[in-house]
Amino acid sequence: MLDDFLVRALIGGLLVAVLAAPLGCVVVWRRLAYFGDTLSHAALLGIAVGTLLSISLPLAILLVCVAVALILFALRKHGDLASDAILGLLAHGSLALGLVAIALAGQRIDLNGLLFGDIFAISRSDLFIMGGGAIIILLTLGSIWNDLLAATVSPEIAAAEDARPQRAEMIFLLLLALTVAVAIKVVGVLLITAMLIIPAITARRFAGGPETMAVLAIVAGGGAICLGLYGSFVFDTPAGPSIVVGACALFLLARIIPYGGRRPNS
């Protein structure tokens, strides 16, 4: 079964949907959407570092994204700048450094595949890596889920109840960094933020609670993957952007469908 490139692409895409959707819900609740863009820009710096040092690009991207996540956590905890100012500094600083470093490397890099993904080139080994990453990320997210929810509602109350909100936030930021590194081959560094945000906001209208929203976001993300792959194969369009177009189409459809329920307060 795994010898069929379409099946490999579908499995890889669904793995990313399962990973990105619950994390995206937390991103939406905590108003950290700009952090996804920050990590995608940092990934370009990771590409440059990997090229200059001749190491694995996914590993270099992971290391740089983790470093950016830790810097953000430290500045939010000890700095006197607003979060959006810190994210702007990290996003544009890492993007500029990455572009300069790529130019200095003097090597031709397939930026198109890295920026927008190459899901049809997913190999068996890529699937095993993505599957292992998915298990690690989901198990870790499950272990801090309640602390994250408590910190999202009220960090002060969470701290008073010994929910360790700062520890949960740091782990969450690291999980986002790992997700970016895992998902690059599917939608690319510039579109991963869309897979975090759009399925989550699509699901929010129909969800009655945080867990329900996370499950519905996974369904929306999986639907976007299927629509995008179908459109890419039939109309010969780039797969990564086609997946995001599919996600946007599902969001618009969700806004059109009449629904009288209440969305989660988170």
mmCIF file of C-alpha atoms in Angstrom:
data_model
loop_
_atom_site.group_PDB
_atom_site.id
_atom_site.type_symbol
_atom_site.label_atom_id
_atom_site.label_comp_id
_atom_site.label_asym_id
_atom_site.label_seq_id
_atom_site.Cartn_x
_atom_site.Cartn_y
_atom_site.Cartn_z
ATOM 1 C CA MET A 1 0.000 0.000 0.000
ATOM 2 C CA LEU A 2 2.791 2.413 0.883
ATOM 3 C CA ASP A 3 4.253 2.023 -2.614
ATOM 4 C CA ASP A 4 1.501 4.244 -4.002
ATOM 5 C CA PHE A 5 2.618 7.892 -3.831
ATOM 6 C CA LEU A 6 -0.960 9.105 -3.479
ATOM 7 C CA VAL A 7 -1.537 6.881 -0.469
ATOM 8 C CA ARG A 8 1.725 8.031 1.113
ATOM 9 C CA ALA A 9 0.721 11.642 0.500
ATOM 10 C CA LEU A 10 -2.693 11.047 2.066
ATOM 11 C CA ILE A 11 -1.259 9.314 5.136
ATOM 12 C CA GLY A 12 1.363 12.036 5.600
ATOM 13 C CA GLY A 13 -1.226 14.764 5.218
ATOM 14 C CA LEU A 14 -3.612 13.156 7.693
ATOM 15 C CA LEU A 15 -0.781 12.790 10.211
ATOM 16 C CA VAL A 16 -0.136 16.521 9.938
ATOM 17 C CA ALA A 17 -3.858 17.238 10.350
ATOM 18 C CA VAL A 18 -3.986 15.131 13.517
ATOM 19 C CA LEU A 19 -0.904 16.932 14.847
ATOM 20 C CA ALA A 20 -1.731 20.485 13.903
ATOM 21 C CA ALA A 21 -5.432 20.622 14.788
ATOM 22 C CA PRO A 22 -5.325 20.274 18.608
ATOM 23 C CA LEU A 23 -2.246 22.488 18.803
ATOM 24 C CA GLY A 24 -4.015 25.010 16.593
ATOM 25 C CA CYS A 25 -6.965 25.087 18.987
ATOM 26 C CA VAL A 26 -4.651 26.116 21.821
ATOM 27 C CA VAL A 27 -3.007 28.685 19.540
ATOM 28 C CA VAL A 28 -6.427 30.210 18.832
ATOM 29 C CA TRP A 29 -7.469 30.180 22.486
ATOM 30 C CA ARG A 30 -4.220 31.804 23.618
ATOM 31 C CA ARG A 31 -4.129 34.264 20.694
ATOM 32 C CA LEU A 32 -0.721 33.056 19.513
ATOM 33 C CA ALA A 33 -1.497 32.892 15.795
ATOM 34 C CA TYR A 34 1.477 35.125 15.000
ATOM 35 C CA PHE A 35 3.780 32.601 16.671
ATOM 36 C CA GLY A 36 3.111 30.170 13.819
ATOM 37 C CA ASP A 37 4.384 32.773 11.372
ATOM 38 C CA THR A 38 7.379 33.354 13.624
ATOM 39 C CA LEU A 39 8.267 29.658 13.529
ATOM 40 C CA SER A 40 7.801 29.489 9.760
ATOM 41 C CA HIS A 41 10.211 32.393 9.328
ATOM 42 C CA ALA A 42 12.622 30.764 11.758
ATOM 43 C CA ALA A 43 12.458 27.612 9.636
ATOM 44 C CA LEU A 44 14.096 29.547 6.800
ATOM 45 C CA LEU A 45 16.983 30.286 9.130
ATOM 46 C CA GLY A 46 17.079 26.573 9.923
ATOM 47 C CA ILE A 47 17.343 25.805 6.210
ATOM 48 C CA ALA A 48 20.294 28.178 5.948
ATOM 49 C CA VAL A 49 21.987 26.702 9.024
ATOM 50 C CA GLY A 50 21.517 23.174 7.709
ATOM 51 C CA THR A 51 22.958 24.145 4.337
ATOM 52 C CA LEU A 52 25.960 25.941 5.812
ATOM 53 C CA LEU A 53 26.764 23.133 8.263
ATOM 54 C CA SER A 54 25.856 20.306 5.850
ATOM 55 C CA ILE A 55 23.451 18.678 8.300
ATOM 56 C CA SER A 56 19.932 17.335 7.866
ATOM 57 C CA LEU A 57 17.569 20.195 7.010
ATOM 58 C CA PRO A 58 14.653 18.898 9.147
ATOM 59 C CA LEU A 59 17.048 18.566 12.103
ATOM 60 C CA ALA A 60 18.435 22.063 11.560
ATOM 61 C CA ILE A 61 14.920 23.479 11.245
ATOM 62 C CA LEU A 62 13.876 21.728 14.456
ATOM 63 C CA LEU A 63 16.886 23.057 16.378
ATOM 64 C CA VAL A 64 16.360 26.641 15.211
ATOM 65 C CA CYS A 65 12.601 26.533 15.881
ATOM 66 C CA VAL A 66 13.218 25.131 19.363
ATOM 67 C CA ALA A 67 15.747 27.906 20.010
ATOM 68 C CA VAL A 68 13.231 30.541 18.888
ATOM 69 C CA ALA A 69 10.527 28.987 21.091
ATOM 70 C CA LEU A 70 12.833 29.075 24.121
ATOM 71 C CA ILE A 71 13.822 32.686 23.394
ATOM 72 C CA LEU A 72 10.153 33.643 23.152
ATOM 73 C CA PHE A 73 9.379 31.912 26.442
ATOM 74 C CA ALA A 74 12.281 33.642 28.190
ATOM 75 C CA LEU A 75 11.372 37.088 26.840
ATOM 76 C CA ARG A 76 7.690 36.669 27.742
ATOM 77 C CA LYS A 77 8.639 35.592 31.248
ATOM 78 C CA HIS A 78 11.383 38.097 32.049
ATOM 79 C CA GLY A 79 11.066 40.872 29.454
ATOM 80 C CA ASP A 80 9.041 44.073 29.459
ATOM 81 C CA LEU A 81 7.878 43.878 25.838
ATOM 82 C CA ALA A 82 4.406 42.905 24.648
ATOM 83 C CA SER A 83 4.048 39.475 23.049
ATOM 84 C CA ASP A 84 3.275 40.845 19.582
ATOM 85 C CA ALA A 85 6.402 43.015 19.676
ATOM 86 C CA ILE A 86 8.547 40.036 20.686
ATOM 87 C CA LEU A 87 7.027 37.876 17.951
ATOM 88 C CA GLY A 88 7.608 40.596 15.366
ATOM 89 C CA LEU A 89 11.249 40.875 16.401
ATOM 90 C CA LEU A 90 11.823 37.114 16.260
ATOM 91 C CA ALA A 91 9.871 36.599 13.024
ATOM 92 C CA HIS A 92 11.487 39.294 10.934
ATOM 93 C CA GLY A 93 14.908 38.931 12.526
ATOM 94 C CA SER A 94 15.078 35.195 11.827
ATOM 95 C CA LEU A 95 13.682 35.675 8.312
ATOM 96 C CA ALA A 96 16.298 38.297 7.478
ATOM 97 C CA LEU A 97 19.112 36.223 8.978
ATOM 98 C CA GLY A 98 17.919 33.185 7.041
ATOM 99 C CA LEU A 99 17.825 34.984 3.699
ATOM 100 C CA VAL A 100 21.266 36.510 4.269
ATOM 101 C CA ALA A 101 22.707 33.148 5.314
ATOM 102 C CA ILE A 102 21.193 31.397 2.278
ATOM 103 C CA ALA A 103 22.787 34.012 0.025
ATOM 104 C CA LEU A 104 26.149 33.572 1.765
ATOM 105 C CA ALA A 105 25.935 29.781 1.451
ATOM 106 C CA GLY A 106 26.308 30.088 -2.300
ATOM 107 C CA GLN A 107 24.364 26.872 -2.934
ATOM 108 C CA ARG A 108 21.202 26.292 -4.915
ATOM 109 C CA ILE A 109 18.366 25.266 -2.612
ATOM 110 C CA ASP A 110 14.920 24.003 -3.626
ATOM 111 C CA LEU A 111 13.158 26.796 -1.791
ATOM 112 C CA ASN A 112 9.882 26.152 -3.611
ATOM 113 C CA GLY A 113 9.519 22.688 -2.091
ATOM 114 C CA LEU A 114 10.576 23.890 1.344
ATOM 115 C CA LEU A 115 8.353 26.968 1.302
ATOM 116 C CA PHE A 116 5.204 25.357 -0.105
ATOM 117 C CA GLY A 117 5.721 21.659 0.584
ATOM 118 C CA ASP A 118 6.155 18.599 -1.622
ATOM 119 C CA ILE A 119 3.647 16.134 -0.225
ATOM 120 C CA PHE A 120 3.788 13.819 -3.242
ATOM 121 C CA ALA A 121 7.491 13.236 -2.556
ATOM 122 C CA ILE A 122 6.857 11.771 0.914
ATOM 123 C CA SER A 123 8.751 8.503 1.325
ATOM 124 C CA ARG A 124 8.270 5.524 3.607
ATOM 125 C CA SER A 125 10.998 6.791 5.917
ATOM 126 C CA ASP A 126 9.297 10.202 6.045
ATOM 127 C CA LEU A 127 6.074 8.519 7.156
ATOM 128 C CA PHE A 128 7.833 6.641 9.945
ATOM 129 C CA ILE A 129 9.493 9.862 11.136
ATOM 130 C CA MET A 130 6.192 11.741 10.993
ATOM 131 C CA GLY A 131 4.395 8.905 12.774
ATOM 132 C CA GLY A 132 6.985 8.845 15.551
ATOM 133 C CA GLY A 133 6.790 12.612 15.880
ATOM 134 C CA ALA A 134 2.997 12.442 16.005
ATOM 135 C CA ILE A 135 3.048 9.920 18.844
ATOM 136 C CA ILE A 136 5.507 12.014 20.867
ATOM 137 C CA ILE A 137 3.627 15.262 20.286
ATOM 138 C CA LEU A 138 0.153 13.902 21.024
ATOM 139 C CA LEU A 139 1.195 12.024 24.162
ATOM 140 C CA THR A 140 3.027 15.081 25.477
ATOM 141 C CA LEU A 141 0.130 17.383 24.624
ATOM 142 C CA GLY A 142 -2.255 15.053 26.422
ATOM 143 C CA SER A 143 -0.097 15.174 29.545
ATOM 144 C CA ILE A 144 -0.247 18.993 29.726
ATOM 145 C CA TRP A 145 -3.751 19.494 28.295
ATOM 146 C CA ASN A 146 -5.503 20.313 31.562
ATOM 147 C CA ASP A 147 -2.707 22.661 32.643
ATOM 148 C CA LEU A 148 -2.911 24.454 29.285
ATOM 149 C CA LEU A 149 -6.665 24.875 29.571
ATOM 150 C CA ALA A 150 -6.362 26.183 33.125
ATOM 151 C CA ALA A 151 -3.627 28.631 32.121
ATOM 152 C CA THR A 152 -5.683 29.796 29.144
ATOM 153 C CA VAL A 153 -8.706 30.612 31.300
ATOM 154 C CA SER A 154 -6.696 32.288 34.094
ATOM 155 C CA PRO A 155 -2.917 31.973 34.589
ATOM 156 C CA GLU A 156 -3.233 33.333 38.139
ATOM 157 C CA ILE A 157 -5.835 30.781 39.192
ATOM 158 C CA ALA A 158 -3.881 28.023 37.440
ATOM 159 C CA ALA A 159 -0.745 28.951 39.373
ATOM 160 C CA ALA A 160 -2.684 29.086 42.627
ATOM 161 C CA GLU A 161 -4.019 25.593 41.962
ATOM 162 C CA ASP A 162 -0.490 24.314 41.236
ATOM 163 C CA ALA A 163 -1.259 23.725 37.545
ATOM 164 C CA ARG A 164 2.264 24.883 36.571
ATOM 165 C CA PRO A 165 1.142 27.141 33.699
ATOM 166 C CA GLN A 166 4.650 28.317 32.774
ATOM 167 C CA ARG A 167 5.904 24.750 32.435
ATOM 168 C CA ALA A 168 2.883 23.878 30.286
ATOM 169 C CA GLU A 169 3.433 26.946 28.092
ATOM 170 C CA MET A 170 7.107 26.126 27.527
ATOM 171 C CA ILE A 171 6.311 22.530 26.577
ATOM 172 C CA PHE A 172 3.516 23.732 24.289
ATOM 173 C CA LEU A 173 5.851 26.110 22.453
ATOM 174 C CA LEU A 174 8.362 23.280 21.993
ATOM 175 C CA LEU A 175 5.606 21.039 20.618
ATOM 176 C CA LEU A 176 4.729 23.728 18.090
ATOM 177 C CA ALA A 177 8.374 23.876 17.015
ATOM 178 C CA LEU A 178 8.463 20.094 16.572
ATOM 179 C CA THR A 179 5.210 20.184 14.591
ATOM 180 C CA VAL A 180 6.640 22.734 12.165
ATOM 181 C CA ALA A 181 9.683 20.518 11.579
ATOM 182 C CA VAL A 182 7.498 17.434 11.046
ATOM 183 C CA ALA A 183 4.975 19.149 8.749
ATOM 184 C CA ILE A 184 7.343 20.994 6.430
ATOM 185 C CA LYS A 185 7.263 18.356 3.700
ATOM 186 C CA VAL A 186 3.466 18.445 3.544
ATOM 187 C CA VAL A 187 2.554 22.136 3.321
ATOM 188 C CA GLY A 188 5.905 23.928 3.581
ATOM 189 C CA VAL A 189 7.136 26.456 6.087
ATOM 190 C CA LEU A 190 4.981 29.318 4.801
ATOM 191 C CA LEU A 191 1.671 27.440 4.944
ATOM 192 C CA ILE A 192 1.973 25.456 8.182
ATOM 193 C CA THR A 193 0.370 28.327 10.106
ATOM 194 C CA ALA A 194 -2.747 27.892 7.964
ATOM 195 C CA MET A 195 -3.022 24.232 9.007
ATOM 196 C CA LEU A 196 -2.771 25.296 12.632
ATOM 197 C CA ILE A 197 -5.325 28.103 12.501
ATOM 198 C CA ILE A 198 -7.949 27.431 9.821
ATOM 199 C CA PRO A 199 -9.186 23.972 10.961
ATOM 200 C CA ALA A 200 -9.362 25.275 14.539
ATOM 201 C CA ILE A 201 -11.486 28.307 13.690
ATOM 202 C CA THR A 202 -13.615 26.138 11.391
ATOM 203 C CA ALA A 203 -14.378 23.769 14.263
ATOM 204 C CA ARG A 204 -14.930 26.488 16.867
ATOM 205 C CA ARG A 205 -18.427 27.348 15.652
ATOM 206 C CA PHE A 206 -19.721 23.808 16.202
ATOM 207 C CA ALA A 207 -17.821 22.784 19.339
ATOM 208 C CA GLY A 208 -19.434 22.584 22.757
ATOM 209 C CA GLY A 209 -16.157 22.296 24.651
ATOM 210 C CA PRO A 210 -12.368 22.259 24.235
ATOM 211 C CA GLU A 211 -12.030 18.526 23.568
ATOM 212 C CA THR A 212 -14.897 18.563 21.077
ATOM 213 C CA MET A 213 -13.305 21.492 19.281
ATOM 214 C CA ALA A 214 -9.984 19.642 19.034
ATOM 215 C CA VAL A 215 -11.680 16.565 17.539
ATOM 216 C CA LEU A 216 -13.697 18.643 15.057
ATOM 217 C CA ALA A 217 -10.537 20.531 14.100
ATOM 218 C CA ILE A 218 -8.866 17.210 13.277
ATOM 219 C CA VAL A 219 -11.848 16.335 11.069
ATOM 220 C CA ALA A 220 -11.659 19.740 9.346
ATOM 221 C CA GLY A 221 -7.916 19.386 8.841
ATOM 222 C CA GLY A 222 -8.328 15.897 7.409
ATOM 223 C CA GLY A 223 -11.046 17.165 5.085
ATOM 224 C CA ALA A 224 -8.759 19.951 3.890
ATOM 225 C CA ILE A 225 -6.022 17.417 3.155
ATOM 226 C CA CYS A 226 -8.393 15.242 1.116
ATOM 227 C CA LEU A 227 -9.831 18.199 -0.811
ATOM 228 C CA GLY A 228 -6.391 19.652 -1.475
ATOM 229 C CA LEU A 229 -4.893 16.395 -2.715
ATOM 230 C CA TYR A 230 -7.890 15.756 -4.955
ATOM 231 C CA GLY A 231 -7.734 19.255 -6.413
ATOM 232 C CA SER A 232 -3.981 19.081 -6.882
ATOM 233 C CA PHE A 233 -4.168 15.727 -8.665
ATOM 234 C CA VAL A 234 -7.125 16.652 -10.890
ATOM 235 C CA PHE A 235 -6.202 20.235 -11.761
ATOM 236 C CA ASP A 236 -2.400 19.856 -11.573
ATOM 237 C CA THR A 237 -2.006 22.609 -8.978
ATOM 238 C CA PRO A 238 0.606 22.789 -6.176
ATOM 239 C CA ALA A 239 -0.447 20.464 -3.367
ATOM 240 C CA GLY A 240 0.451 22.680 -0.389
ATOM 241 C CA PRO A 241 -1.507 25.744 -1.512
ATOM 242 C CA SER A 242 -4.353 23.489 -2.709
ATOM 243 C CA ILE A 243 -4.654 22.028 0.797
ATOM 244 C CA VAL A 244 -4.893 25.505 2.305
ATOM 245 C CA VAL A 245 -7.528 26.464 -0.288
ATOM 246 C CA GLY A 246 -9.458 23.362 0.762
ATOM 247 C CA ALA A 247 -9.196 24.441 4.403
ATOM 248 C CA CYS A 248 -10.494 27.913 3.517
ATOM 249 C CA ALA A 249 -13.384 26.388 1.555
ATOM 250 C CA LEU A 250 -14.399 24.294 4.570
ATOM 251 C CA PHE A 251 -14.210 27.386 6.790
ATOM 252 C CA LEU A 252 -16.521 29.315 4.460
ATOM 253 C CA LEU A 253 -18.890 26.346 4.287
ATOM 254 C CA ALA A 254 -18.952 26.196 8.085
ATOM 255 C CA ARG A 255 -19.922 29.871 8.233
ATOM 256 C CA ILE A 256 -22.772 29.305 5.785
ATOM 257 C CA ILE A 257 -24.279 26.267 7.516
ATOM 258 C CA PRO A 258 -26.973 27.376 10.001
ATOM 259 C CA TYR A 259 -26.074 26.426 13.553
ATOM 260 C CA GLY A 260 -27.754 27.456 16.775
ATOM 261 C CA GLY A 261 -25.359 25.929 19.278
ATOM 262 C CA ARG A 262 -22.895 27.691 21.538
ATOM 263 C CA ARG A 263 -19.184 27.711 20.861
ATOM 264 C CA PRO A 264 -16.652 27.098 23.641
ATOM 265 C CA ASN A 265 -15.771 30.057 25.819
ATOM 266 C CA SER A 266 -12.041 29.254 25.751
#
